[in-house]
Amino acid sequence: MKEVRVGICGLGTVGGGTFNVLARNAGLIAGRAGCAIRTVRVATRTWRDDIDLGDIPFSTDIMDVVNDPDVDVVVELIGGYETARELVLAAIANGKHVVTANKALIAVHGNEIFEAAAEAGVAVTYEAGVAGGIPVIKAIREGMAANRIDWLAGIINGTGNYILTEMRKGRPFNEVLQEAQDLGYAEADPTFDVEGVDAAHKLTIMASASFGVPLQFDRAYTEGISRLTPYDIAHAELLGYRVKHLGIARRREGGIELRVHPTLVPQSHLIAQVDGVLNAVLVDGDAVGQTMYYGPGAGDEATASAVIADIVDVARTIQAGGQGRVPYLGFAPEAIEDLEVLPMEYTQSAYYLRIQALDRPGVLAKVASILSEHGINIESIMQKESEVHDGRIPVIILTHTVQERQVNQAIEELEALDEVDDQVVRIRAENFN
Amino acid sequence: MKEVRVGICGLGTVGGGTFNVLARNAGLIAGRAGCAIRTVRVATRTWRDDIDLGDIPFSTDIMDVVNDPDVDVVVELIGGYETARELVLAAIANGKHVVTANKALIAVHGNEIFEAAAEAGVAVTYEAGVAGGIPVIKAIREGMAANRIDWLAGIINGTGNYILTEMRKGRPFNEVLQEAQDLGYAEADPTFDVEGVDAAHKLTIMASASFGVPLQFDRAYTEGISRLTPYDIAHAELLGYRVKHLGIARRREGGIELRVHPTLVPQSHLIAQVDGVLNAVLVDGDAVGQTMYYGPGAGDEATASAVIADIVDVARTIQAGGQGRVPYLGFAPEAIEDLEVLPMEYTQSAYYLRIQALDRPGVLAKVASILSEHGINIESIMQKESEVHDGRIPVIILTHTVQERQVNQAIEELEALDEVDDQVVRIRAENFN
């Protein structure tokens, strides 16, 4: 039985988990892959006493892995953009397959990397980059292969989902963020997680694999959860909705929607029940309908599970004697369609609007008339005398689906009203039908 | 660009869906597969006016498909055991790859079929046989490849789940079954669905692919939902549980558990929220933890989605120039472990017990003492004076996890008590931790 030899770059959380799982389940993994999968070299700058490398050679220079003629598969787990890019391109140039957990790298440099890999005839896989241990890239690129995927929506950042779950108990954002940092769920600088950048990386990748379009991270719309209040979360609940931080991609006539933002989802939908640090991705195909993939989106061994699944995929393909089997984005390069991401103003959504208005007769009529002038239909409206505060009363409106542009114009006019002296709160809503 | 040529056997619900989706999404599927996938022959006895075969040759003899030298992949959608077995073995003997949606065939004749296919060097895939459009076989055989899978549990029969969802409203089994038949969710003879045979077929397949053991359908324990009452379903809810018809497989020291039966699951667990005709499979791996796969478990195009995903897999492998890539059960034949299914008495579970006892002093003490003598610990107990009826009072007990054998013995002794003149109701319970 031939063996497939792996070189691991980076021995942090995921790198350590990958090394350990490969060692612990070596026999079982060999049984599945049809050959042994052996770690033959490691490069790391973060030395870990808790990992026993045995007599496996290691160094602090990642290029030692890339240049080692014994290595068949380079596993890139160092993160970041530029060094990772150089590492991966060098590995490809040396004819090595690449497995990465680096969503930022793929979302930003994926087009260039896949082109180089296609030329060199090597695999580059990235399951671990999206939704951690959940095999959702496999589901999209292979399991959904019969379908025209119409849209997908995912809870793809565990930190954000943990914070929103806690905020449902009435706790403010800053307090929960602090707690998440203390628990190690959130980084010292939480921007990537709470402002949606991390989710936008993952969404960009899933969208391209779903629709067969080039990676366009710089065109993704990103809005975080830091300005959400327990007040709006509670009122969304009263309307039958739950607020989740979703990445949403949708195929539209002439382009695709690509957006990360807080979103009202029906409480009755399964995705509303996904709480805490867990992830879930909902994928809608024209043949299958809605499917959902749920599990841990982070963690050392959960992410390692996806890294190793990719390694086994590569090993099985090598064993079978074939070339790279599944195209990088799930579509043959010549089948990639040059569809652009639509500007945010042209996306479509329903909206939760909270208008802080003076408690005077006639205000509601003015609000309704502005919405109507912009073609915005109201699904629900909520205004409670008991909530008058400082002479102001919140008017909460849930609209039908409409173009973002129309809502922008309406909000501008609403904010210009004498009776409205605060910003209108706007949270998008999806009904998944 | 080469093409892969498909012959479809059976043009019923799934066959028709497969033909239509292959035709409708031909361009997209070719883009994903890297080559055109063309239906070149159809055999059907159930002629359908609503399907336009164009100039594709068809006949009523399935062997015409198997013997057609133009066919690369035989798609078996006729169902049943013996004819399907002959068809598939003949296709394999002719060197053709096989894609099937027939869970009964694989669960019962899979070992023989896979052996023949291995010898002939062809692929036999069966994603559509388990949980319809949900790519759960792919998740298990490929996505979880790093993991020692410890257990899995699934809602894998939509008819049964629909009935249980309706019974939660207090409706009796027979009334809901009739309705399900009227709606077309249940067959005229509902035995396969409501007695768990269909679920046991699917469970058998998932267990073998998860643990790397031979298919052992005849060893699966099967218990249906027809004897469940709205009373017990309501009382399970009071205890914080929901009743679901689950297929459960667990790897144990010295054997595997393989069982289909009504099961109490915690209301707070995501799988408890899966209602109606939908399916979901929960898979627990040592590295990744719990993941769940959710979607439609039946339907023409939903099942076709899985059939075509398998065809695309085969086409991608042919294109890549390799042999069958993923082993039939996810493990290389030499890695299949000869672990047997444990007799039901040696499986472990928690239990919901309802004892219909005479309302006399001292009865509870006798009940508790019998349980204690058999090493059965009580987690919750519920007895309400208001439920006395005909001088009898129900005692409802939720136990901790214990061996089935101990519970059998305790039930025997409970039923022998003078104060108990009715059968003890027993429903197993799982906490998924």
CSV table of N, CA, C and O in Angstrom, one decimal, chain A residues 104-115 215:
chain,number,residue,atom,x,y,z
A,104,ALA,N,-9.7,33.6,4.3
A,104,ALA,CA,-9.2,34.9,3.8
A,104,ALA,C,-8.4,34.8,2.5
A,104,ALA,O,-8.7,35.4,1.5
A,105,LEU,N,-7.5,33.8,2.6
A,105,LEU,CA,-6.6,33.5,1.4
A,105,LEU,C,-7.4,33.2,0.2
A,105,LEU,O,-7.2,33.7,-0.9
A,106,ILE,N,-8.4,32.2,0.3
A,106,ILE,CA,-9.2,31.8,-0.8
A,106,ILE,C,-10.1,32.9,-1.3
A,106,ILE,O,-10.2,33.1,-2.5
A,107,ALA,N,-10.8,33.6,-0.4
A,107,ALA,CA,-11.7,34.6,-0.8
A,107,ALA,C,-11.0,35.7,-1.6
A,107,ALA,O,-11.6,36.2,-2.5
A,108,VAL,N,-9.8,36.1,-1.1
A,108,VAL,CA,-9.1,37.2,-1.7
A,108,VAL,C,-8.2,36.8,-2.9
A,108,VAL,O,-8.2,37.5,-3.9
A,109,HIS,N,-7.5,35.7,-2.7
A,109,HIS,CA,-6.5,35.3,-3.8
A,109,HIS,C,-6.9,34.0,-4.5
A,109,HIS,O,-6.1,33.5,-5.2
A,110,GLY,N,-8.1,33.5,-4.3
A,110,GLY,CA,-8.5,32.2,-4.8
A,110,GLY,C,-8.4,32.1,-6.3
A,110,GLY,O,-7.9,31.1,-6.9
A,111,ASN,N,-8.9,33.2,-7.0
A,111,ASN,CA,-8.9,33.1,-8.5
A,111,ASN,C,-7.5,32.9,-9.0
A,111,ASN,O,-7.2,32.0,-9.9
A,112,GLU,N,-6.5,33.6,-8.5
A,112,GLU,CA,-5.1,33.5,-8.9
A,112,GLU,C,-4.6,32.1,-8.5
A,112,GLU,O,-3.9,31.4,-9.3
A,113,ILE,N,-4.9,31.7,-7.3
A,113,ILE,CA,-4.4,30.4,-6.8
A,113,ILE,C,-4.9,29.2,-7.7
A,113,ILE,O,-4.2,28.3,-8.1
A,114,PHE,N,-6.2,29.2,-8.0
A,114,PHE,CA,-6.8,28.1,-8.7
A,114,PHE,C,-6.3,28.1,-10.2
A,114,PHE,O,-6.1,27.0,-10.7
A,115,GLU,N,-6.0,29.3,-10.7
A,115,GLU,CA,-5.5,29.3,-12.1
A,115,GLU,C,-4.1,28.6,-12.1
A,115,GLU,O,-3.8,27.8,-12.9
A,215,LEU,N,-14.5,34.4,-7.6
A,215,LEU,CA,-14.5,35.0,-6.2
A,215,LEU,C,-14.5,36.5,-6.3
A,215,LEU,O,-13.6,37.1,-7.0
